[in-house]
PDB file of C-alpha atoms in Angstrom:
ATOM      1  CA  MET A   1      26.714  80.962 -67.007  1.00 86.00           C
ATOM      2  CA  LYS A   2      27.143  83.727 -69.563  1.00 91.00           C
ATOM      3  CA  LEU A   3      28.572  86.923 -68.115  1.00 93.00           C
ATOM      4  CA  SER A   4      27.715  90.355 -69.455  1.00 93.00           C
ATOM      5  CA  LYS A   5      30.224  93.109 -70.163  1.00 94.00           C
ATOM      6  CA  THR A   6      29.229  94.755 -66.876  1.00 95.00           C
ATOM      7  CA  ASP A   7      29.684  91.471 -65.002  1.00 94.00           C
ATOM      8  CA  ARG A   8      33.213  91.160 -66.363  1.00 94.00           C
ATOM      9  CA  GLN A   9      33.989  94.748 -65.388  1.00 95.00           C
ATOM     10  CA  ILE A  10      32.834  93.996 -61.851  1.00 95.00           C
ATOM     11  CA  LEU A  11      35.064  90.921 -61.643  1.00 95.00           C
ATOM     12  CA  HIS A  12      37.976  92.926 -63.057  1.00 94.00           C
ATOM     13  CA  SER A  13      37.537  95.501 -60.298  1.00 94.00           C
ATOM     14  CA  TYR A  14      37.638  92.721 -57.699  1.00 94.00           C
ATOM     15  CA  ALA A  15      40.800  91.321 -59.287  1.00 92.00           C
ATOM     16  CA  SER A  16      42.497  94.682 -58.830  1.00 90.00           C
ATOM     17  CA  MET A  17      41.195  94.938 -55.281  1.00 94.00           C
ATOM     18  CA  ILE A  18      42.598  91.615 -54.074  1.00 95.00           C
ATOM     19  CA  GLU A  19      46.118  92.665 -55.054  1.00 93.00           C
ATOM     20  CA  GLY A  20      45.922  95.506 -52.535  1.00 92.00           C
ATOM     21  CA  LEU A  21      44.148  93.303 -49.994  1.00 93.00           C
ATOM     22  CA  SER A  22      46.915  90.723 -50.260  1.00 92.00           C
ATOM     23  CA  ALA A  23      49.602  93.376 -49.833  1.00 88.00           C
ATOM     24  CA  TYR A  24      47.814  94.526 -46.668  1.00 87.00           C
ATOM     25  CA  LEU A  25      47.124  91.107 -45.122  1.00 89.00           C
ATOM     26  CA  GLY A  26      50.435  89.484 -45.978  1.00 88.00           C
ATOM     27  CA  SER A  27      51.655  86.149 -47.271  1.00 89.00           C
ATOM     28  CA  ALA A  28      49.853  83.992 -44.695  1.00 90.00           C
ATOM     29  CA  TYR A  29      46.623  84.693 -46.591  1.00 93.00           C
ATOM     30  CA  GLU A  30      45.673  83.060 -49.851  1.00 94.00           C
ATOM     31  CA  ILE A  31      43.039  85.098 -51.709  1.00 96.00           C
ATOM     32  CA  SER A  32      41.298  83.849 -54.818  1.00 95.00           C
ATOM     33  CA  LEU A  33      38.650  85.238 -57.134  1.00 96.00           C
ATOM     34  CA  HIS A  34      36.413  82.868 -59.076  1.00 96.00           C
ATOM     35  CA  SER A  35      34.241  83.532 -62.111  1.00 95.00           C
ATOM     36  CA  LEU A  36      31.161  81.348 -62.491  1.00 94.00           C
ATOM     37  CA  GLU A  37      31.339  81.469 -66.264  1.00 93.00           C
ATOM     38  CA  ASP A  38      33.385  78.264 -66.310  1.00 92.00           C
ATOM     39  CA  TYR A  39      33.438  76.032 -63.219  1.00 91.00           C
ATOM     40  CA  ASN A  40      36.314  73.959 -64.632  1.00 92.00           C
ATOM     41  CA  HIS A  41      38.550  77.040 -64.868  1.00 93.00           C
ATOM     42  CA  SER A  42      36.910  79.371 -62.377  1.00 94.00           C
ATOM     43  CA  VAL A  43      39.964  80.983 -60.732  1.00 95.00           C
ATOM     44  CA  VAL A  44      40.634  84.255 -62.548  1.00 95.00           C
ATOM     45  CA  LYS A  45      43.006  85.748 -59.964  1.00 95.00           C
ATOM     46  CA  ILE A  46      44.837  84.266 -56.992  1.00 96.00           C
ATOM     47  CA  MET A  47      47.337  85.723 -54.551  1.00 96.00           C
ATOM     48  CA  ASN A  48      49.784  83.498 -52.660  1.00 93.00           C
ATOM     49  CA  GLY A  49      48.446  80.484 -54.500  1.00 92.00           C
ATOM     50  CA  TYR A  50      51.546  78.495 -53.527  1.00 90.00           C
ATOM     51  CA  HIS A  51      49.717  77.601 -50.313  1.00 90.00           C
ATOM     52  CA  SER A  52      47.283  75.354 -52.178  1.00 89.00           C
ATOM     53  CA  GLY A  53      49.294  74.861 -55.345  1.00 88.00           C
ATOM     54  CA  ARG A  54      46.618  76.639 -57.382  1.00 91.00           C
ATOM     55  CA  SER A  55      46.948  79.227 -60.104  1.00 92.00           C
ATOM     56  CA  ALA A  56      44.631  81.066 -62.485  1.00 94.00           C
ATOM     57  CA  GLY A  57      42.497  78.542 -64.334  1.00 94.00           C
ATOM     58  CA  ALA A  58      42.004  76.189 -61.369  1.00 93.00           C
ATOM     59  CA  PRO A  59      38.494  74.751 -60.861  1.00 92.00           C
ATOM     60  CA  LEU A  60      35.818  75.685 -58.343  1.00 90.00           C
ATOM     61  CA  THR A  61      36.047  73.935 -54.951  1.00 87.00           C
ATOM     62  CA  ASP A  62      33.466  71.587 -53.516  1.00 84.00           C
ATOM     63  CA  LEU A  63      32.662  74.012 -50.715  1.00 85.00           C
ATOM     64  CA  ALA A  64      32.012  76.808 -53.206  1.00 88.00           C
ATOM     65  CA  LEU A  65      29.671  74.499 -55.098  1.00 89.00           C
ATOM     66  CA  ASN A  66      27.888  73.761 -51.825  1.00 86.00           C
ATOM     67  CA  MET A  67      27.451  77.473 -51.168  1.00 88.00           C
ATOM     68  CA  LEU A  68      26.090  78.102 -54.663  1.00 89.00           C
ATOM     69  CA  LYS A  69      23.548  75.294 -54.237  1.00 89.00           C
ATOM     70  CA  ARG A  70      22.523  76.807 -50.895  1.00 87.00           C
ATOM     71  CA  ILE A  71      22.011  80.187 -52.583  1.00 88.00           C
ATOM     72  CA  GLN A  72      19.984  78.547 -55.343  1.00 85.00           C
ATOM     73  CA  ASP A  73      17.717  76.775 -52.851  1.00 87.00           C
ATOM     74  CA  GLN A  74      17.480  79.270 -50.010  1.00 89.00           C
ATOM     75  CA  GLY A  75      18.720  82.667 -51.234  1.00 84.00           C
ATOM     76  CA  LEU A  76      21.711  84.844 -50.384  1.00 85.00           C
ATOM     77  CA  SER A  77      20.825  85.158 -46.705  1.00 82.00           C
ATOM     78  CA  SER A  78      21.559  81.451 -46.268  1.00 82.00           C
ATOM     79  CA  THR A  79      25.297  81.946 -46.786  1.00 81.00           C
ATOM     80  CA  GLU A  80      26.111  83.708 -43.501  1.00 83.00           C
ATOM     81  CA  GLU A  81      27.913  80.654 -42.149  1.00 83.00           C
ATOM     82  CA  PHE A  82      30.352  80.864 -45.057  1.00 86.00           C
ATOM     83  CA  THR A  83      31.481  84.378 -44.066  1.00 87.00           C
ATOM     84  CA  ALA A  84      33.873  83.065 -41.404  1.00 89.00           C
ATOM     85  CA  TYR A  85      34.523  79.401 -40.704  1.00 90.00           C
ATOM     86  CA  ASN A  86      37.283  76.967 -39.820  1.00 90.00           C
ATOM     87  CA  ALA A  87      38.502  74.531 -42.463  1.00 87.00           C
ATOM     88  CA  ILE A  88      41.144  71.901 -43.097  1.00 85.00           C
ATOM     89  CA  ASN A  89      42.692  71.237 -46.489  1.00 82.00           C
ATOM     90  CA  PRO A  90      43.578  67.833 -47.989  1.00 78.00           C
ATOM     91  CA  VAL A  91      47.098  67.883 -46.534  1.00 83.00           C
ATOM     92  CA  GLY A  92      45.862  68.578 -43.004  1.00 86.00           C
ATOM     93  CA  GLU A  93      46.574  72.311 -42.748  1.00 87.00           C
ATOM     94  CA  TYR A  94      44.143  74.326 -40.633  1.00 90.00           C
ATOM     95  CA  LEU A  95      42.577  77.444 -42.115  1.00 89.00           C
ATOM     96  CA  LYS A  96      40.334  80.276 -41.093  1.00 91.00           C
ATOM     97  CA  SER A  97      38.334  80.952 -44.215  1.00 91.00           C
ATOM     98  CA  SER A  98      35.738  83.190 -45.789  1.00 92.00           C
ATOM     99  CA  THR A  99      33.785  82.484 -48.977  1.00 92.00           C
ATOM    100  CA  ILE A 100      31.851  85.503 -50.254  1.00 92.00           C
ATOM    101  CA  PRO A 101      29.529  85.681 -53.273  1.00 93.00           C
ATOM    102  CA  VAL A 102      30.225  88.423 -55.827  1.00 95.00           C
ATOM    103  CA  LEU A 103      27.087  90.018 -57.272  1.00 95.00           C
ATOM    104  CA  GLY A 104      26.766  91.289 -60.821  1.00 94.00           C
ATOM    105  CA  GLU A 105      23.950  92.685 -62.916  1.00 93.00           C
ATOM    106  CA  ASN A 106      20.413  92.080 -61.665  1.00 91.00           C
ATOM    107  CA  ASN A 107      21.814  90.977 -58.297  1.00 90.00           C
ATOM    108  CA  ARG A 108      22.834  87.545 -59.585  1.00 92.00           C
ATOM    109  CA  VAL A 109      25.906  85.735 -58.264  1.00 94.00           C
ATOM    110  CA  ILE A 110      28.655  85.936 -60.906  1.00 95.00           C
ATOM    111  CA  GLY A 111      31.717  85.025 -58.862  1.00 95.00           C
ATOM    112  CA  ILE A 112      33.148  84.083 -55.498  1.00 94.00           C
ATOM    113  CA  LEU A 113      35.834  85.708 -53.368  1.00 95.00           C
ATOM    114  CA  CYS A 114      37.704  83.272 -51.117  1.00 94.00           C
ATOM    115  CA  ILE A 115      40.076  84.221 -48.307  1.00 94.00           C
ATOM    116  CA  ASN A 116      42.095  81.557 -46.480  1.00 93.00           C
ATOM    117  CA  LEU A 117      44.338  82.295 -43.507  1.00 92.00           C
ATOM    118  CA  TYR A 118      46.827  79.478 -43.078  1.00 91.00           C
ATOM    119  CA  LEU A 119      46.908  79.054 -39.311  1.00 88.00           C
ATOM    120  CA  ASP A 120      50.019  76.865 -39.451  1.00 86.00           C
ATOM    121  CA  SER A 121      52.029  79.746 -40.922  1.00 83.00           C
ATOM    122  CA  PRO A 122      55.068  80.723 -38.843  1.00 82.00           C
ATOM    123  CA  LEU A 123      54.199  83.337 -36.242  1.00 79.00           C
ATOM    124  CA  SER A 124      57.012  85.511 -37.576  1.00 78.00           C
ATOM    125  CA  GLU A 125      55.326  85.568 -40.987  1.00 73.00           C
ATOM    126  CA  ILE A 126      52.012  86.666 -39.502  1.00 71.00           C
ATOM    127  CA  LEU A 127      53.631  89.328 -37.308  1.00 74.00           C
ATOM    128  CA  GLU A 128      55.591  90.639 -40.278  1.00 72.00           C
ATOM    129  CA  SER A 129      52.336  91.124 -42.202  1.00 67.00           C
ATOM    130  CA  LEU A 130      50.964  93.151 -39.286  1.00 66.00           C
ATOM    131  CA  THR A 131      53.943  95.451 -38.935  1.00 66.00           C
ATOM    132  CA  GLU A 132      55.669  95.724 -42.311  1.00 61.00           C
ATOM    133  CA  THR A 133      54.538  98.537 -44.603  1.00 56.00           C
ATOM    134  CA  ARG A 134      55.948 100.303 -47.628  1.00 56.00           C
ATOM    135  CA  ARG A 135      56.112 103.577 -45.714  1.00 54.00           C
ATOM    136  CA  GLU A 136      58.871 104.071 -43.180  1.00 58.00           C
ATOM    137  CA  ALA A 137      56.956 106.711 -41.221  1.00 60.00           C
ATOM    138  CA  PRO A 138      53.353 106.178 -40.095  1.00 55.00           C
ATOM    139  CA  GLU A 139      50.681 108.281 -41.754  1.00 60.00           C
ATOM    140  CA  GLN A 140      48.251 110.184 -39.538  1.00 66.00           C
ATOM    141  CA  GLU A 141      44.650 109.572 -40.535  1.00 65.00           C
ATOM    142  CA  TYR A 142      41.697 111.659 -39.368  1.00 66.00           C
ATOM    143  CA  PHE A 143      38.303 109.962 -39.151  1.00 74.00           C
ATOM    144  CA  ALA A 144      35.839 112.770 -39.828  1.00 75.00           C
ATOM    145  CA  SER A 145      32.192 112.691 -38.798  1.00 80.00           C
ATOM    146  CA  ASP A 146      31.201 114.091 -42.215  1.00 86.00           C
ATOM    147  CA  MET A 147      32.803 115.770 -45.223  1.00 89.00           C
ATOM    148  CA  SER A 148      32.348 119.276 -43.793  1.00 91.00           C
ATOM    149  CA  ASP A 149      34.346 118.145 -40.774  1.00 91.00           C
ATOM    150  CA  ALA A 150      37.008 116.714 -43.104  1.00 90.00           C
ATOM    151  CA  ILE A 151      37.298 120.023 -44.964  1.00 92.00           C
ATOM    152  CA  ALA A 152      37.526 122.009 -41.721  1.00 92.00           C
ATOM    153  CA  LYS A 153      40.302 119.726 -40.433  1.00 91.00           C
ATOM    154  CA  ALA A 154      42.222 119.998 -43.712  1.00 91.00           C
ATOM    155  CA  VAL A 155      41.978 123.806 -43.635  1.00 93.00           C
ATOM    156  CA  SER A 156      43.159 123.862 -40.023  1.00 93.00           C
ATOM    157  CA  ASP A 157      46.151 121.651 -40.823  1.00 91.00           C
ATOM    158  CA  ALA A 158      47.044 123.756 -43.865  1.00 92.00           C
ATOM    159  CA  ARG A 159      46.887 126.934 -41.785  1.00 92.00           C
ATOM    160  CA  ALA A 160      49.286 125.480 -39.232  1.00 91.00           C
ATOM    161  CA  GLN A 161      51.641 124.493 -42.036  1.00 91.00           C
ATOM    162  CA  VAL A 162      51.589 127.825 -43.861  1.00 92.00           C
ATOM    163  CA  LEU A 163      50.723 130.802 -41.678  1.00 86.00           C
ATOM    164  CA  PHE A 164      53.775 130.603 -39.440  1.00 86.00           C
ATOM    165  CA  ASN A 165      56.193 129.590 -42.169  1.00 90.00           C
ATOM    166  CA  SER A 166      58.440 132.616 -42.594  1.00 89.00           C
ATOM    167  CA  SER A 167      59.836 131.287 -45.870  1.00 92.00           C
ATOM    168  CA  ILE A 168      56.458 131.871 -47.535  1.00 90.00           C
ATOM    169  CA  ALA A 169      55.828 135.525 -48.393  1.00 90.00           C
ATOM    170  CA  ALA A 170      52.642 136.952 -46.916  1.00 89.00           C
ATOM    171  CA  VAL A 171      51.288 137.717 -50.384  1.00 89.00           C
ATOM    172  CA  ASN A 172      51.615 134.039 -51.339  1.00 90.00           C
ATOM    173  CA  LYS A 173      50.179 132.424 -48.219  1.00 91.00           C
ATOM    174  CA  ASN A 174      46.594 132.131 -49.468  1.00 91.00           C
ATOM    175  CA  LYS A 175      47.728 130.580 -52.723  1.00 92.00           C
ATOM    176  CA  GLU A 176      49.917 128.139 -50.810  1.00 93.00           C
ATOM    177  CA  LEU A 177      46.956 127.202 -48.604  1.00 93.00           C
ATOM    178  CA  ILE A 178      44.857 126.514 -51.682  1.00 94.00           C
ATOM    179  CA  ARG A 179      47.704 124.503 -53.241  1.00 93.00           C
ATOM    180  CA  ILE A 180      47.971 122.266 -50.164  1.00 93.00           C
ATOM    181  CA  LEU A 181      44.213 121.704 -50.076  1.00 94.00           C
ATOM    182  CA  HIS A 182      44.214 120.977 -53.803  1.00 93.00           C
ATOM    183  CA  GLU A 183      46.982 118.383 -53.410  1.00 91.00           C
ATOM    184  CA  LYS A 184      45.031 116.726 -50.602  1.00 90.00           C
ATOM    185  CA  GLY A 185      42.039 116.315 -52.927  1.00 92.00           C
ATOM    186  CA  ILE A 186      39.801 118.612 -50.895  1.00 93.00           C
ATOM    187  CA  PHE A 187      38.422 120.285 -54.023  1.00 93.00           C
ATOM    188  CA  ASN A 188      37.078 116.959 -55.236  1.00 91.00           C
ATOM    189  CA  ILE A 189      34.393 117.349 -52.554  1.00 91.00           C
ATOM    190  CA  LYS A 190      31.154 118.980 -53.630  1.00 89.00           C
ATOM    191  CA  ASN A 191      30.707 122.576 -52.361  1.00 90.00           C
ATOM    192  CA  SER A 192      34.253 122.568 -50.943  1.00 93.00           C
ATOM    193  CA  VAL A 193      35.141 125.918 -52.546  1.00 95.00           C
ATOM    194  CA  SER A 194      32.428 127.714 -50.569  1.00 94.00           C
ATOM    195  CA  GLN A 195      33.505 126.174 -47.271  1.00 93.00           C
ATOM    196  CA  VAL A 196      37.191 126.834 -47.893  1.00 94.00           C
ATOM    197  CA  ALA A 197      36.458 130.421 -48.931  1.00 94.00           C
ATOM    198  CA  ASP A 198      34.477 131.015 -45.726  1.00 93.00           C
ATOM    199  CA  ALA A 199      37.137 129.418 -43.549  1.00 92.00           C
ATOM    200  CA  LEU A 200      39.925 131.506 -45.087  1.00 92.00           C
ATOM    201  CA  ASN A 201      37.826 134.692 -45.270  1.00 92.00           C
ATOM    202  CA  LEU A 202      38.237 134.795 -49.038  1.00 93.00           C
ATOM    203  CA  SER A 203      35.776 135.189 -51.873  1.00 94.00           C
ATOM    204  CA  LYS A 204      34.903 132.135 -53.961  1.00 94.00           C
ATOM    205  CA  ASN A 205      36.318 133.943 -56.982  1.00 94.00           C
ATOM    206  CA  THR A 206      39.676 134.270 -55.245  1.00 93.00           C
ATOM    207  CA  VAL A 207      39.737 130.555 -54.499  1.00 94.00           C
ATOM    208  CA  TYR A 208      38.849 129.820 -58.134  1.00 93.00           C
ATOM    209  CA  LEU A 209      41.612 132.174 -59.292  1.00 92.00           C
ATOM    210  CA  HIS A 210      44.241 130.385 -57.205  1.00 93.00           C
ATOM    211  CA  LEU A 211      42.968 126.998 -58.355  1.00 92.00           C
ATOM    212  CA  ARG A 212      43.195 127.978 -61.997  1.00 91.00           C
ATOM    213  CA  SER A 213      46.727 129.211 -61.470  1.00 91.00           C
ATOM    214  CA  ILE A 214      47.729 126.053 -59.611  1.00 90.00           C
ATOM    215  CA  THR A 215      46.252 123.688 -62.176  1.00 84.00           C
ATOM    216  CA  GLN A 216      47.708 125.785 -65.023  1.00 76.00           C
ATOM    217  CA  GLY A 217      44.480 126.123 -66.887  1.00 51.00           C
ATOM    218  CA  ASN A 218      43.303 122.514 -66.445  1.00 50.00           C
ATOM    219  CA  SER A 219      39.709 122.966 -67.527  1.00 42.00           C
ATOM    220  CA  GLY A 220      38.668 119.770 -65.776  1.00 43.00           C
ATOM    221  CA  ALA A 221      39.597 121.015 -62.315  1.00 39.00           C
ATOM    222  CA  GLU A 222      36.317 122.757 -61.590  1.00 42.00           C
ATOM    223  CA  GLU A 223      34.123 119.955 -62.918  1.00 41.00           C
ATOM    224  CA  SER A 224      35.976 117.302 -60.905  1.00 42.00           C
ATOM    225  CA  GLU A 225      35.117 118.997 -57.619  1.00 43.00           C
ATOM    226  CA  GLY A 226      31.492 119.721 -58.340  1.00 43.00           C
ATOM    227  CA  LEU A 227      31.875 123.473 -58.478  1.00 43.00           C
TER     228      LEU A 227
END
Protein backbone atom coordinates (compact mmCIF):
# COMPACT_ATOMS: atom_id res chain seq x y z
CA MET A 1 0.00 0.00 0.00
CA LYS A 2 1.26 3.46 -0.90
CA LEU A 3 0.56 6.07 1.75
CA SER A 4 -0.06 9.71 0.94
CA LYS A 5 1.51 12.65 2.75
CA THR A 6 -1.74 13.10 4.68
CA ASP A 7 -1.80 9.41 5.61
CA ARG A 8 1.70 9.70 7.05
CA GLN A 9 0.73 12.81 9.00
CA ILE A 10 -2.20 10.91 10.49
CA LEU A 11 0.05 8.02 11.54
CA HIS A 12 2.56 10.49 13.00
CA SER A 13 -0.19 12.02 15.13
CA TYR A 14 -1.09 8.56 16.43
CA ALA A 15 2.57 7.87 17.23
CA SER A 16 2.65 10.97 19.41
CA MET A 17 -0.65 10.02 21.02
CA ILE A 18 0.42 6.54 22.14
CA GLU A 19 3.33 7.99 24.11
CA GLY A 20 0.85 9.86 26.31
CA LEU A 21 -1.52 6.88 26.38
CA SER A 22 1.29 4.64 27.58
CA ALA A 23 2.29 7.12 30.28
CA TYR A 24 -1.33 7.11 31.47
CA LEU A 25 -1.97 3.35 31.36
CA GLY A 26 1.38 2.23 32.72
CA SER A 27 3.93 -0.46 31.98
CA ALA A 28 1.51 -3.40 32.07
CA TYR A 29 0.23 -2.26 28.67
CA GLU A 30 2.06 -2.79 25.42
CA ILE A 31 0.85 -0.37 22.73
CA SER A 32 1.92 -0.61 19.12
CA LEU A 33 1.15 1.34 15.97
CA HIS A 34 1.39 -0.37 12.59
CA SER A 35 1.62 1.15 9.13
CA LEU A 36 0.19 -0.91 6.28
CA GLU A 37 2.73 0.43 3.82
CA ASP A 38 5.04 -2.51 4.54
CA TYR A 39 3.64 -5.61 6.25
CA ASN A 40 7.15 -7.00 6.84
CA HIS A 41 8.14 -3.92 8.86
CA SER A 42 4.76 -2.59 9.93
CA VAL A 43 5.49 -1.47 13.51
CA VAL A 44 6.33 2.24 13.40
CA LYS A 45 5.99 2.91 17.13
CA ILE A 46 5.77 0.63 20.15
CA MET A 47 5.63 1.32 23.87
CA ASN A 48 6.73 -1.30 26.41
CA GLY A 49 7.71 -3.61 23.59
CA TYR A 50 9.82 -5.68 26.00
CA HIS A 51 6.65 -7.64 26.77
CA SER A 52 6.66 -9.26 23.33
CA GLY A 53 10.28 -8.62 22.43
CA ARG A 54 9.22 -6.39 19.54
CA SER A 55 10.57 -3.05 18.42
CA ALA A 56 9.97 -0.63 15.55
CA GLY A 57 10.26 -2.51 12.27
CA ALA A 58 8.58 -5.71 13.49
CA PRO A 59 6.08 -7.38 11.12
CA LEU A 60 2.30 -7.42 11.20
CA THR A 61 0.71 -10.16 13.35
CA ASP A 62 -1.49 -12.95 12.07
CA LEU A 63 -4.49 -11.59 13.95
CA ALA A 64 -4.05 -8.17 12.36
CA LEU A 65 -3.93 -9.84 8.95
CA ASN A 66 -7.15 -11.66 9.83
CA MET A 67 -8.82 -8.38 10.75
CA LEU A 68 -7.70 -6.72 7.52
CA LYS A 69 -9.10 -9.61 5.47
CA ARG A 70 -12.38 -9.30 7.39
CA ILE A 71 -12.51 -5.58 6.57
CA GLN A 72 -11.78 -6.32 2.91
CA ASP A 73 -14.58 -8.89 2.71
CA GLN A 74 -17.21 -7.46 5.02
CA GLY A 75 -16.38 -3.81 5.73
CA LEU A 76 -15.32 -1.90 8.84
CA SER A 77 -18.41 -2.83 10.84
CA SER A 78 -17.23 -6.44 10.88
CA THR A 79 -14.33 -5.66 13.21
CA GLU A 80 -16.31 -5.02 16.41
CA GLU A 81 -15.11 -8.27 17.96
CA PHE A 82 -11.53 -7.03 17.68
CA THR A 83 -12.24 -3.98 19.88
CA ALA A 84 -11.90 -5.99 23.10
CA TYR A 85 -10.96 -9.65 23.28
CA ASN A 86 -8.93 -12.13 25.30
CA ALA A 87 -5.73 -13.53 23.81
CA ILE A 88 -2.76 -15.70 24.65
CA ASN A 89 0.71 -15.17 23.24
CA PRO A 90 3.18 -17.87 22.11
CA VAL A 91 4.76 -18.15 25.56
CA GLY A 92 1.42 -18.68 27.30
CA GLU A 93 0.83 -15.21 28.74
CA TYR A 94 -2.80 -14.08 28.93
CA LEU A 95 -3.75 -10.72 27.47
CA LYS A 96 -6.74 -8.46 27.21
CA SER A 97 -6.34 -6.90 23.81
CA SER A 98 -7.76 -4.38 21.38
CA THR A 99 -6.93 -4.10 17.68
CA ILE A 100 -8.26 -0.91 16.08
CA PRO A 101 -8.03 0.14 12.42
CA VAL A 102 -6.56 3.59 11.71
CA LEU A 103 -8.30 5.43 8.86
CA GLY A 104 -6.55 7.77 6.45
CA GLU A 105 -7.58 9.65 3.34
CA ASN A 106 -10.79 8.53 1.63
CA ASN A 107 -11.68 6.46 4.70
CA ARG A 108 -9.25 3.67 3.81
CA VAL A 109 -7.43 1.66 6.48
CA ILE A 110 -3.79 2.81 6.59
CA GLY A 111 -2.67 1.42 9.94
CA ILE A 112 -3.58 -0.50 13.06
CA LEU A 113 -3.43 0.45 16.73
CA CYS A 114 -2.92 -2.50 19.07
CA ILE A 115 -3.26 -2.41 22.85
CA ASN A 116 -2.32 -5.44 24.97
CA LEU A 117 -2.81 -5.61 28.73
CA TYR A 118 -0.58 -8.31 30.16
CA LEU A 119 -2.85 -9.93 32.74
CA ASP A 120 0.04 -11.83 34.34
CA SER A 121 1.71 -8.55 35.31
CA PRO A 122 2.31 -8.17 39.05
CA LEU A 123 -0.65 -6.57 40.79
CA SER A 124 1.69 -3.97 42.26
CA GLU A 125 2.67 -2.89 38.75
CA ILE A 126 -0.96 -2.46 37.71
CA LEU A 127 -1.88 -0.59 40.90
CA GLU A 128 1.12 1.69 40.47
CA SER A 129 -0.10 2.64 36.99
CA LEU A 130 -3.48 3.56 38.47
CA THR A 131 -2.14 5.74 41.25
CA GLU A 132 1.22 7.16 40.17
CA THR A 133 1.17 10.51 38.38
CA ARG A 134 3.70 13.22 37.63
CA ARG A 135 1.76 15.70 39.74
CA GLU A 136 1.99 15.46 43.51
CA ALA A 137 -1.32 17.25 44.08
CA PRO A 138 -4.52 16.23 42.26
CA GLU A 139 -5.90 18.65 39.70
CA GLN A 140 -9.56 19.64 39.94
CA GLU A 141 -11.36 19.23 36.63
CA TYR A 142 -14.77 20.71 35.83
CA PHE A 143 -16.93 18.90 33.28
CA ALA A 144 -18.97 21.67 31.69
CA SER A 145 -22.25 21.12 29.86
CA ASP A 146 -21.11 23.50 27.10
CA MET A 147 -18.43 26.13 26.48
CA SER A 148 -20.56 28.96 27.87
CA ASP A 149 -20.79 27.00 31.11
CA ALA A 150 -17.00 26.51 31.04
CA ILE A 151 -16.43 30.25 30.64
CA ALA A 152 -18.86 31.09 33.45
CA LYS A 153 -17.11 28.62 35.79
CA ALA A 154 -13.68 30.02 34.91
CA VAL A 155 -14.86 33.58 35.58
CA SER A 156 -16.36 32.52 38.91
CA ASP A 157 -13.13 30.81 39.97
CA ALA A 158 -11.05 33.82 38.92
CA ARG A 159 -13.30 36.14 40.90
CA ALA A 160 -12.86 34.04 44.03
CA GLN A 161 -9.10 34.11 43.51
CA VAL A 162 -8.80 37.85 42.90
CA LEU A 163 -11.58 39.92 44.43
CA PHE A 164 -10.77 39.14 48.05
CA ASN A 165 -7.01 39.16 47.62
CA SER A 166 -5.88 42.25 49.51
CA SER A 167 -2.43 42.10 47.93
CA ILE A 168 -3.93 43.06 44.57
CA ALA A 169 -4.75 46.76 44.29
CA ALA A 170 -8.36 47.51 43.40
CA VAL A 171 -7.29 49.29 40.23
CA ASN A 172 -5.51 46.14 39.03
CA LYS A 173 -8.16 43.55 39.86
CA ASN A 174 -9.86 43.53 36.46
CA LYS A 175 -6.55 43.16 34.67
CA GLU A 176 -5.59 40.32 37.00
CA LEU A 177 -8.92 38.60 36.29
CA ILE A 178 -8.27 38.86 32.56
CA ARG A 179 -4.71 37.58 33.04
CA ILE A 180 -5.94 34.48 34.89
CA LEU A 181 -8.56 33.77 32.24
CA HIS A 182 -5.97 34.28 29.51
CA GLU A 183 -3.58 31.82 31.16
CA LYS A 184 -6.38 29.26 31.41
CA GLY A 185 -6.93 29.50 27.65
CA ILE A 186 -10.44 30.93 27.98
CA PHE A 187 -9.83 33.47 25.21
CA ASN A 188 -9.18 30.66 22.75
CA ILE A 189 -12.95 30.05 22.83
CA LYS A 190 -15.00 31.81 20.18
CA ASN A 191 -17.04 34.78 21.49
CA SER A 192 -15.40 34.46 24.92
CA VAL A 193 -14.57 38.18 25.12
CA SER A 194 -18.25 39.13 24.98
CA GLN A 195 -19.22 36.65 27.69
CA VAL A 196 -16.33 37.63 29.95
CA ALA A 197 -17.08 41.33 29.47
CA ASP A 198 -20.73 40.77 30.43
CA ALA A 199 -19.82 38.67 33.45
CA LEU A 200 -17.34 41.25 34.75
CA ASN A 201 -19.54 44.24 33.83
CA LEU A 202 -16.83 45.57 31.52
CA SER A 203 -16.88 46.76 27.94
CA LYS A 204 -15.39 44.51 25.26
CA ASN A 205 -12.87 47.25 24.53
CA THR A 206 -11.65 47.13 28.12
CA VAL A 207 -11.16 43.38 27.91
CA TYR A 208 -9.27 43.83 24.63
CA LEU A 209 -7.12 46.54 26.22
CA HIS A 210 -6.12 44.28 29.12
CA LEU A 211 -5.44 41.40 26.74
CA ARG A 212 -3.18 43.51 24.58
CA SER A 213 -1.28 44.65 27.64
CA ILE A 214 -0.96 41.10 28.97
CA THR A 215 0.22 39.63 25.69
CA GLN A 216 2.58 42.59 25.16
CA GLY A 217 1.38 43.39 21.70
CA ASN A 218 1.15 39.78 20.45
CA SER A 219 -0.86 40.41 17.31
CA GLY A 220 -1.94 36.78 17.14
CA ALA A 221 -3.81 36.88 20.43
CA GLU A 222 -7.08 38.16 19.03
CA GLU A 223 -7.10 35.85 16.01
CA SER A 224 -6.40 32.77 18.14
CA GLU A 225 -9.57 33.27 20.17
CA GLY A 226 -11.90 34.04 17.31
CA LEU A 227 -12.48 37.65 18.25
